[in-house]
mmCIF file of C-alpha atoms and ligand atoms in Angstrom:
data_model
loop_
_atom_site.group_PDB
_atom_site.id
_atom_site.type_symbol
_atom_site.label_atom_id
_atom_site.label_comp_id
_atom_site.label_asym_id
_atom_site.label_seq_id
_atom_site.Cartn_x
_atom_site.Cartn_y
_atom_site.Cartn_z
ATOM 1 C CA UNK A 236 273.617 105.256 -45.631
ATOM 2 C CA UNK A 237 271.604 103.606 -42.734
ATOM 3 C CA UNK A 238 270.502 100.106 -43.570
ATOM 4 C CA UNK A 239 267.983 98.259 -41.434
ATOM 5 C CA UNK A 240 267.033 95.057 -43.464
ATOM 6 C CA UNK A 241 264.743 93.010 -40.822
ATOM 7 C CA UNK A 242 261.608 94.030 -39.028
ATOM 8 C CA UNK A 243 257.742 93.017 -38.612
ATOM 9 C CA UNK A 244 254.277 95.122 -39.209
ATOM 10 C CA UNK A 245 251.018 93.932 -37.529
ATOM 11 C CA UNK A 246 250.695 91.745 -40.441
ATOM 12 C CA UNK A 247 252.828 88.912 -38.270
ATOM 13 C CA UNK A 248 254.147 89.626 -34.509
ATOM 14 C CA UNK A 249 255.130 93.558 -34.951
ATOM 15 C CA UNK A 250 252.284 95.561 -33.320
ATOM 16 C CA UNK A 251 252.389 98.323 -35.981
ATOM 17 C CA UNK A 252 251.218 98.976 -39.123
ATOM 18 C CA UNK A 253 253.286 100.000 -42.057
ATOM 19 C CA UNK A 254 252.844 103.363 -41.880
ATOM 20 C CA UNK A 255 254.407 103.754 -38.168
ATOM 21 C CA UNK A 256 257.517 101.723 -39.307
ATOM 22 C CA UNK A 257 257.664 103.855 -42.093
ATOM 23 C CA UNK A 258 257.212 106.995 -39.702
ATOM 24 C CA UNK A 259 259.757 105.345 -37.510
ATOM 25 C CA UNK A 260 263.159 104.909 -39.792
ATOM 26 C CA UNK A 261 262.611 108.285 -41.119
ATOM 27 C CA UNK A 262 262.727 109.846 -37.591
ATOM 28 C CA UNK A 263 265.923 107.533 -37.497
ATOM 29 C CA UNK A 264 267.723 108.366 -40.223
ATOM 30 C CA UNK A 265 267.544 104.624 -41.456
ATOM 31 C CA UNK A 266 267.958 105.488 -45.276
ATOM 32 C CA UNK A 267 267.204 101.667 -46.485
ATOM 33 C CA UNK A 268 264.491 99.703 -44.471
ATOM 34 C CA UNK A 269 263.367 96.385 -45.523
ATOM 35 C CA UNK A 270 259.994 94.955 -44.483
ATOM 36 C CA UNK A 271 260.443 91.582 -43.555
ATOM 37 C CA UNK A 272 257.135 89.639 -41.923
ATOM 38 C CA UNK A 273 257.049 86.216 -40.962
ATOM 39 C CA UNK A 274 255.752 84.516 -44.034
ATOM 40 C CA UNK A 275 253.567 87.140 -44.733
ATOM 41 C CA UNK A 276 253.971 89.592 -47.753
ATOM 42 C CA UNK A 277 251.101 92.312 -47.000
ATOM 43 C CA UNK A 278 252.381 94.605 -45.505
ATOM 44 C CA UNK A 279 254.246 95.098 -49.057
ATOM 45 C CA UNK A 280 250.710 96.416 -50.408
ATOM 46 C CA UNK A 281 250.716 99.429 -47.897
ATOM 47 C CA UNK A 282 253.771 100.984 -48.764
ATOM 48 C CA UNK A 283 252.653 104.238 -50.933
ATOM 49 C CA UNK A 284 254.056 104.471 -54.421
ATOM 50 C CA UNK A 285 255.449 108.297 -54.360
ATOM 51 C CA UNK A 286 257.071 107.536 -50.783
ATOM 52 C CA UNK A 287 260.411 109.878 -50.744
ATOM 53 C CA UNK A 288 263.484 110.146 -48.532
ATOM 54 C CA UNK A 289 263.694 106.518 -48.082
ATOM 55 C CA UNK A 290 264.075 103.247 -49.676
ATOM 56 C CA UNK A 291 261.779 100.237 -49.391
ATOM 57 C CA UNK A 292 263.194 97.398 -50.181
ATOM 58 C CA UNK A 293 260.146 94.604 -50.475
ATOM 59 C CA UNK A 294 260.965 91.362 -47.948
ATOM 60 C CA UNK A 295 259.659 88.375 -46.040
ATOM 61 C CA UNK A 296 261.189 86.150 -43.275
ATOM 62 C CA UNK A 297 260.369 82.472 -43.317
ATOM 63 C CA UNK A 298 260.078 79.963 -40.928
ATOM 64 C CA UNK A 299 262.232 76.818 -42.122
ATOM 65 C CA UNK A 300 262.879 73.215 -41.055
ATOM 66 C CA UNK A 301 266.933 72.263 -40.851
ATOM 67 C CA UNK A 302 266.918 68.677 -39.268
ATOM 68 C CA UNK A 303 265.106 69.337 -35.958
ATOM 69 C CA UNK A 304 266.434 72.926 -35.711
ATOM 70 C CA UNK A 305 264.320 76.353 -37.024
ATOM 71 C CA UNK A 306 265.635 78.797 -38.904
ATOM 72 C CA UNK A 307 264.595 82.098 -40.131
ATOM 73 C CA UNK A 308 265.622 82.978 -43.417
ATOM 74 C CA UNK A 309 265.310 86.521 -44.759
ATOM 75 C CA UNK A 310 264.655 87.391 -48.028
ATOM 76 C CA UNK A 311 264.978 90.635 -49.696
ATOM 77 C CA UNK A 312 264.448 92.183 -53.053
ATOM 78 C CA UNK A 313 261.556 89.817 -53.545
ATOM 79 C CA UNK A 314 259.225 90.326 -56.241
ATOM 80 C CA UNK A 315 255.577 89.526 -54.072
ATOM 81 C CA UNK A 316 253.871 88.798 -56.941
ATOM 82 C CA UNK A 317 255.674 85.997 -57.901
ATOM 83 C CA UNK A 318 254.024 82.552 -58.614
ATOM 84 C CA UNK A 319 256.717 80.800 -57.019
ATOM 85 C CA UNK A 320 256.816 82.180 -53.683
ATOM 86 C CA UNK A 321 252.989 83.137 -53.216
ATOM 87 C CA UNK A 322 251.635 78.755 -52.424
ATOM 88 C CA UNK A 323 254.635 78.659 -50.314
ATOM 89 C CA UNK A 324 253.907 81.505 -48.310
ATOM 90 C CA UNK A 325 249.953 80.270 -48.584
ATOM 91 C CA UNK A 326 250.808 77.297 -47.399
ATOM 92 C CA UNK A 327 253.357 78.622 -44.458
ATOM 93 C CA UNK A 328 250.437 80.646 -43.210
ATOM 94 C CA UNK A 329 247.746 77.860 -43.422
ATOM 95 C CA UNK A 330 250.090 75.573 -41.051
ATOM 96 C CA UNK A 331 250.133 78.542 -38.774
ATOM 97 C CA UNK A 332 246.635 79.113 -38.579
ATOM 98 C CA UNK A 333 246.122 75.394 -37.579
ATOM 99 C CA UNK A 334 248.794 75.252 -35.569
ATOM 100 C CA UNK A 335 246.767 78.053 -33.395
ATOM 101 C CA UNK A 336 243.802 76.280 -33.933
ATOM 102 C CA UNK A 337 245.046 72.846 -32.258
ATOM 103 C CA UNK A 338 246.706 75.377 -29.171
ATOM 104 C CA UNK A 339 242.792 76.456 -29.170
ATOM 105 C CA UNK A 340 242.115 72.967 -28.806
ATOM 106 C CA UNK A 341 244.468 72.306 -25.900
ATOM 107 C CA UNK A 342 244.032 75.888 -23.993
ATOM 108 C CA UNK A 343 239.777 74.945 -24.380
ATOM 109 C CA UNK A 344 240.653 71.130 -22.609
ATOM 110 C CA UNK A 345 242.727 73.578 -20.124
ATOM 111 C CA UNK A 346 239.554 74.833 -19.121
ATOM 112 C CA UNK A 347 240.305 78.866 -21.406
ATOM 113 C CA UNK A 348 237.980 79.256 -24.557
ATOM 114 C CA UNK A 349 238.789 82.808 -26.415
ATOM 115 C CA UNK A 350 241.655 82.314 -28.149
ATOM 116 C CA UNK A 351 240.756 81.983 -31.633
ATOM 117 C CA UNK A 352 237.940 84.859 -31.171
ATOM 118 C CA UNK A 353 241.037 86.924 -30.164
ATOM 119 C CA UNK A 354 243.727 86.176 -32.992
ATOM 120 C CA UNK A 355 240.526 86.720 -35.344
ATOM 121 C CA UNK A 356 240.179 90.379 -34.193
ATOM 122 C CA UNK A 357 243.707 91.261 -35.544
ATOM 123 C CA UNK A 358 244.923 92.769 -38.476
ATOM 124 C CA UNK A 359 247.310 89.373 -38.910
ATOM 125 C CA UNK A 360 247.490 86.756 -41.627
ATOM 126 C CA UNK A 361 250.398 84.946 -40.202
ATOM 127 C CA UNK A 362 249.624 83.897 -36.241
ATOM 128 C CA UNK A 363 252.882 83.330 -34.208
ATOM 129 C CA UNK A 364 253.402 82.092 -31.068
ATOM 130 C CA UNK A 365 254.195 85.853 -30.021
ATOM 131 C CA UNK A 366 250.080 86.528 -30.557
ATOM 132 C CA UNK A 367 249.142 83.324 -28.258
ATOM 133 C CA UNK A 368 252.064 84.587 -25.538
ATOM 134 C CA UNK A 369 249.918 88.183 -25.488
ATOM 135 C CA UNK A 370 246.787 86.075 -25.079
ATOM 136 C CA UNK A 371 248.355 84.633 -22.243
ATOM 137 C CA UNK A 372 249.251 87.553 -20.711
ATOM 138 C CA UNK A 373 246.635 89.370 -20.757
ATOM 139 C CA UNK A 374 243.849 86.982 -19.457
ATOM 140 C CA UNK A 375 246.282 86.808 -16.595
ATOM 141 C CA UNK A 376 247.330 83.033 -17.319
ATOM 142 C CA UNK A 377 250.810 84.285 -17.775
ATOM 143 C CA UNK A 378 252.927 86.466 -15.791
ATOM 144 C CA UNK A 379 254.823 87.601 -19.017
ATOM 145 C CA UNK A 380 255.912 86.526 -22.260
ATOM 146 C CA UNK A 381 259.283 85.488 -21.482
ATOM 147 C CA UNK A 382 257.171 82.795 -18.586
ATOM 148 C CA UNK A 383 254.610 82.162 -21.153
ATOM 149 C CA UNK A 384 257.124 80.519 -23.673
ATOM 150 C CA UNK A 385 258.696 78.930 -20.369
ATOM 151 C CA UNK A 386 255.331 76.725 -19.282
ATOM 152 C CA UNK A 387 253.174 76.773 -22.471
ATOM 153 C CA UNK A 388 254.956 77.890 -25.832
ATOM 154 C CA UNK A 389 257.664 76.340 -26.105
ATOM 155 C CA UNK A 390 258.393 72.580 -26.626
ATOM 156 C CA UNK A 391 257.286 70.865 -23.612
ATOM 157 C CA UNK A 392 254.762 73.386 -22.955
ATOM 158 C CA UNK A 393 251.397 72.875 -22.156
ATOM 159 C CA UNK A 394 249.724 74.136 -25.119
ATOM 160 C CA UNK A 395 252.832 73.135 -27.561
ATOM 161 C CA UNK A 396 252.292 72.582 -30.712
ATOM 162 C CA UNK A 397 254.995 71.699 -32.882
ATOM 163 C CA UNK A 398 255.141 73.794 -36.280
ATOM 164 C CA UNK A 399 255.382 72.007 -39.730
ATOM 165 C CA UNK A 400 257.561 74.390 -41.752
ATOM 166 C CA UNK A 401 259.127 74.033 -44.929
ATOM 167 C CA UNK A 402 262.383 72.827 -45.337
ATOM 168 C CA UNK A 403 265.262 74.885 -45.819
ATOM 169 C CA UNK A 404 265.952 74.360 -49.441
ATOM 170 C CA UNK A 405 262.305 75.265 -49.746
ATOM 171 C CA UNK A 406 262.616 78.506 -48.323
ATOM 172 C CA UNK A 407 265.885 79.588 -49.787
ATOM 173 C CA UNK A 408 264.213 78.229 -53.374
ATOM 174 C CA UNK A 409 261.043 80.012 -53.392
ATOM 175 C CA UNK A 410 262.990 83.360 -52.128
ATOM 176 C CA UNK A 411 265.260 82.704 -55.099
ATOM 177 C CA UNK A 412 262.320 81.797 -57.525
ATOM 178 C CA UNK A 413 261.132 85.427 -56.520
ATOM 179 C CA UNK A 414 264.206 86.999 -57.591
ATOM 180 C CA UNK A 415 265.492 87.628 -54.110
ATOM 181 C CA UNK A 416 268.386 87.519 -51.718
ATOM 182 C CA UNK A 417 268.251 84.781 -49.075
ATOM 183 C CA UNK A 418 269.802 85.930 -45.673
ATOM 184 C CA UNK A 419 270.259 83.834 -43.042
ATOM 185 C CA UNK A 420 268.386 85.350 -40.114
ATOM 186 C CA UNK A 421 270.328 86.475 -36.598
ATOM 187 C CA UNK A 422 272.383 82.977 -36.624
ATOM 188 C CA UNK A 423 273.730 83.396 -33.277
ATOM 189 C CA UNK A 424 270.693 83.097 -32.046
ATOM 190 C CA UNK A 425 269.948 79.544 -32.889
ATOM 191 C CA UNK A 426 270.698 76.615 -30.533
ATOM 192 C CA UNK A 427 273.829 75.403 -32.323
ATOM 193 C CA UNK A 428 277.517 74.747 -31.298
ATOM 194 C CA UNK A 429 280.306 76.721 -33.257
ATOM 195 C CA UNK A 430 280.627 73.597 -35.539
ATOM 196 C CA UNK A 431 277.022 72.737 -35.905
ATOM 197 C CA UNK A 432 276.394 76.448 -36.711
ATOM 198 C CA UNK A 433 279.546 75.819 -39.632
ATOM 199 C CA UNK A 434 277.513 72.927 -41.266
ATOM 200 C CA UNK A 435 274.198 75.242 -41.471
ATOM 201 C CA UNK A 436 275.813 77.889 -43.044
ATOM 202 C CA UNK A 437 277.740 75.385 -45.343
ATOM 203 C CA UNK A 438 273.668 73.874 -45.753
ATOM 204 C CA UNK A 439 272.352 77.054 -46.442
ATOM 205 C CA UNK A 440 275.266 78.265 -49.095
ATOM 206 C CA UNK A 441 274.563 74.827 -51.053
ATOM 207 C CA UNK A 442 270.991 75.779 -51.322
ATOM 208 C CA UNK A 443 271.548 79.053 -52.847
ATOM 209 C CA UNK A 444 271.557 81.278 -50.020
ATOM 210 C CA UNK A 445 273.674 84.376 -50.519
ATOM 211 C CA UNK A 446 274.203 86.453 -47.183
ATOM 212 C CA UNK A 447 274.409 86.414 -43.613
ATOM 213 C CA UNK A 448 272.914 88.811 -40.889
ATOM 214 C CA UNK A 449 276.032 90.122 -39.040
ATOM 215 C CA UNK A 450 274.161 92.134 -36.961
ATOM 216 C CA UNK A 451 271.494 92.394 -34.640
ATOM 217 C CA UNK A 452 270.250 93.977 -31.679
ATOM 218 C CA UNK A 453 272.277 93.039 -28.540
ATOM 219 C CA UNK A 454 274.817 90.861 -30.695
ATOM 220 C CA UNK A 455 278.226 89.929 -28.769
ATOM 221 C CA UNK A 456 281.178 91.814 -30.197
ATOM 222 C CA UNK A 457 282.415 87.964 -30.733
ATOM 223 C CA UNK A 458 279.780 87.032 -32.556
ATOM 224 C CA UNK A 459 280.219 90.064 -34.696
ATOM 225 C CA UNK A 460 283.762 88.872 -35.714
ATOM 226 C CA UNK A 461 282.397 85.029 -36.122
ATOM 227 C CA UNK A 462 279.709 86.067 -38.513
ATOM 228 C CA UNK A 463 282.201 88.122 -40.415
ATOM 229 C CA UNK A 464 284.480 85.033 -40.512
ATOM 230 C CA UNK A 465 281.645 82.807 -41.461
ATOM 231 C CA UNK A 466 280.602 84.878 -44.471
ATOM 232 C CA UNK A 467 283.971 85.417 -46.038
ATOM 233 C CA UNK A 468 284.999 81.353 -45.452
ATOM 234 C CA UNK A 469 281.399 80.783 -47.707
ATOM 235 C CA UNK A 470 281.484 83.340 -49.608
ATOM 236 C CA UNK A 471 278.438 85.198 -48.333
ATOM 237 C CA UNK A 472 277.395 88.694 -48.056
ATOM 238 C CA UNK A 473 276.727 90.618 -44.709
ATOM 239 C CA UNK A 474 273.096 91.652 -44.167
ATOM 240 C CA UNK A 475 272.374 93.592 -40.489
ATOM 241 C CA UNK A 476 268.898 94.734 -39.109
ATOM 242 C CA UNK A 477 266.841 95.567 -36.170
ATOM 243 C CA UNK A 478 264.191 92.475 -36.204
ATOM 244 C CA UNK A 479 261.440 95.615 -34.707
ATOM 245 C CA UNK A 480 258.350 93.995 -33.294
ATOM 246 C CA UNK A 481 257.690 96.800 -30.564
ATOM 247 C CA UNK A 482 258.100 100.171 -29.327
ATOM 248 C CA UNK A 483 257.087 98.844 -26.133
ATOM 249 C CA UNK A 484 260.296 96.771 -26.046
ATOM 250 C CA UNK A 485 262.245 99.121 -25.469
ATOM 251 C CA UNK A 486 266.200 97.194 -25.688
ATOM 252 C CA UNK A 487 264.828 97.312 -30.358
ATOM 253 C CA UNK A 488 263.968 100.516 -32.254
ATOM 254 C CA UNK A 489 264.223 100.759 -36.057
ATOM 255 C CA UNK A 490 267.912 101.243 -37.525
ATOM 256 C CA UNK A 491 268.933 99.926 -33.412
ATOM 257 C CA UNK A 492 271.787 97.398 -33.669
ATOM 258 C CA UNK A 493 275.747 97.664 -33.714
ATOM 259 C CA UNK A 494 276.612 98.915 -37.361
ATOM 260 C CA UNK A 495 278.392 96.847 -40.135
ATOM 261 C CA UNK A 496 281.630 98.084 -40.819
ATOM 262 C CA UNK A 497 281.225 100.409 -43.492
ATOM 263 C CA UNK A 498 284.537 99.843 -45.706
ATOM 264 C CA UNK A 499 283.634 96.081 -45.460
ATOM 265 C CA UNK A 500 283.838 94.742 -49.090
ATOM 266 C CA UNK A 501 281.197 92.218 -48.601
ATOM 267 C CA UNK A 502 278.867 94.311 -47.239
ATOM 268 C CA UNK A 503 274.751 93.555 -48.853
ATOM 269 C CA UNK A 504 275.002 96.966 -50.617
ATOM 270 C CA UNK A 505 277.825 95.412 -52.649
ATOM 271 C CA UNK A 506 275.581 92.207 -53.885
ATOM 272 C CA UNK A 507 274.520 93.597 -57.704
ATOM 273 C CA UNK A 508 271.327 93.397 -57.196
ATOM 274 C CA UNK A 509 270.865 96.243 -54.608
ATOM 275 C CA UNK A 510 271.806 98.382 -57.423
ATOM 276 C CA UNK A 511 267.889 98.090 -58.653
ATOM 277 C CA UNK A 512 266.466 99.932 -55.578
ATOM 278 C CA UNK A 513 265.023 102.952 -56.034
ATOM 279 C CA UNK A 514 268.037 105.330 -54.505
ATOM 280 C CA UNK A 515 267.010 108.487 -56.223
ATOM 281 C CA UNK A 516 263.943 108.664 -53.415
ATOM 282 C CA UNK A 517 267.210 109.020 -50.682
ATOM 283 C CA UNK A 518 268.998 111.756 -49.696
HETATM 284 P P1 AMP B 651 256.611 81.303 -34.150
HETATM 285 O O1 AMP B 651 257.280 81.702 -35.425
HETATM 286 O O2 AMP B 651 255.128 81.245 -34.292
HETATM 287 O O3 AMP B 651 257.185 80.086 -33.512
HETATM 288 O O4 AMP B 651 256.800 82.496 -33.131
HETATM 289 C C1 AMP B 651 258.042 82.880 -32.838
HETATM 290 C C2 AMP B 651 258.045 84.376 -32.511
HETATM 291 O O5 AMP B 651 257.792 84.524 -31.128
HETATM 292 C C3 AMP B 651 259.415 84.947 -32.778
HETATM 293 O O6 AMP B 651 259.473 85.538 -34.045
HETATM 294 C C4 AMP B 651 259.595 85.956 -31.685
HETATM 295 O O7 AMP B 651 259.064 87.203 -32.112
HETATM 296 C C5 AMP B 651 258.730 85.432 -30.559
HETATM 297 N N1 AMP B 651 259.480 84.666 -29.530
HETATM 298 C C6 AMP B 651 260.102 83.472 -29.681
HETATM 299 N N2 AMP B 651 260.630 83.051 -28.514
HETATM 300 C C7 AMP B 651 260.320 83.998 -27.595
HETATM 301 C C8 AMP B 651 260.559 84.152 -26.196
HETATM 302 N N3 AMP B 651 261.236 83.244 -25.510
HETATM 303 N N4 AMP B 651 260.079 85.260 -25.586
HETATM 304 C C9 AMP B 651 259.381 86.184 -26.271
HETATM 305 N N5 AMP B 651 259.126 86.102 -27.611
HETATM 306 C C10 AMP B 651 259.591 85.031 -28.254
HETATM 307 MN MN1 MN B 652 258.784 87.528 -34.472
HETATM 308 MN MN1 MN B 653 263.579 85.512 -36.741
HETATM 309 MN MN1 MN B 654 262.356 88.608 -37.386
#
């Protein structure tokens, strides 16, 4: 079994559709991918019915507040149909759009008109940052992304906007309301000291979330052993994935990260509920 259980389609940041992330883990040998847009579920309507050889398993990544800190929390096994994550998700994605709308705003006073006729010609419902650093980029206002969160993105930026998110009990709720596992998203990759990164995980486990990501693409072997001690001291599960955007970047592919350890108890594929996927499509 190859498990990659966090990447993006064209529907948020990714670049590709389904289809070529489909294409993608199969080439790989990834034997359980899970779909997992920012706050965006279509992507989930692409994925064809008789599909064979691999498991889908149906997921979303959203964008929460925690004090003044953001954090990504993963959820898996959702049901996208569900009533009580659909007007979160709506509402996620309407504070996005304005969000770029009032960057519009700023970027237009900056003397640069274009960016909302740009966002508009893309297959996306839920417009990140990552779309306005491309804009950048490409009308030569930017040297590269990395510069563009430097000097306009990020907070202090020139065009910064900050985000209104939902909380983290929100997030982990409407995951849970949807019948699905909440994962906290790459957590060594937040701005947080050892013991600040303790009382979010401690946060997190009061509000229902389950699991942990204890692996990602250019993790520290450190951090690898910190996770692991994180999840057993809450109780949590291990969840592990790629976070794909772009086959342009070339440091992420699908199924791309340090593996879990596969004797590891706590591992996701342990939680009961992967036990409804549909594993008589894998080999
Ligand atoms: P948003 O959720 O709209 O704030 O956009 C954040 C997205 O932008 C993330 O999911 C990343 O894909 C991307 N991102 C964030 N920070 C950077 C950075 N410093 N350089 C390049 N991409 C970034
Ligand atoms: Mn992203
Ligand atoms: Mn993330
Ligand atoms: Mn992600």
């Amino acid at each position: 079994m190859k498990a990659d259980l966090h990447c993006h389609s064209h529907y948020s940041d990714g670049t590709q559709p389904i289809s070529h992330l489909l294409a993608r883990a199969i080439t790989n040998q990834v034997t359980h991918l899970a779909i997992t847009d920012h706050d965006c579920i279509s992507g989930l309507h692409d994925i064809p019915d008789d599909l064979t050889g691999i498991a889908i398993i149906k997921g979303v990544e959203i964008s929460c507040q925690w004090g003044k800190i953001e954090i990504h929390v993963v959820g898996l096994h959702i049901d996208p149909n569900h009533a009580g994550l659909i007007p979160l998700l709506e509402s996620q994605q309407m504070a996005r759009r304005r969000r770029v709308e009032m960057m519009d705003e700023k970027l237009t006073a900056l003397g640069h008109d274009g960016l909302i006729e740009y966002l508009d010609g893309l297959p996306c419902v839920a417009y990140t940052r990552s779309h306005v650093a491309n804009y950048l980029v490409e009308q030569g206002l930017c040297k590269n992304r990395q510069k563009s969160f430097k000097t306009h993105l990020g907070k202090g930026g020139k065009i910064y906007v900050p985000s209104q998110w939902c909380s983290l009990a929100e997030g982990v709720a409407a995951i849970r309301a949807a019948g699905g596992i909440a994962v906290l998203a790459h957590p060594g990759r937040y701005p947080l000291n050892k013991a600040k990164l303790a009382s979010l995980v401690t946060a997190f486990e009061t509000c229902g979330g389950e699991a942990l990501e204890g692996s990602y693409p250019n993790i520290h072997p450190n951090a690898v052993i910190q996770m692991n001690m994180l999840a057993r001291k809450y109780g949590l599960y291990l969840s592990a994935g790629s976070d794909f955007h772009d086959p342009e970047a070339k440091w992420t592919d699908i199924g791309k990260f340090p593996p879990l350890d596969p004797t590891c108890e706590i591992n996701i594929w342990h939680h009961p509920q992967w036990r409804l996927l549909p594993l008589s499509s894998v080999p």
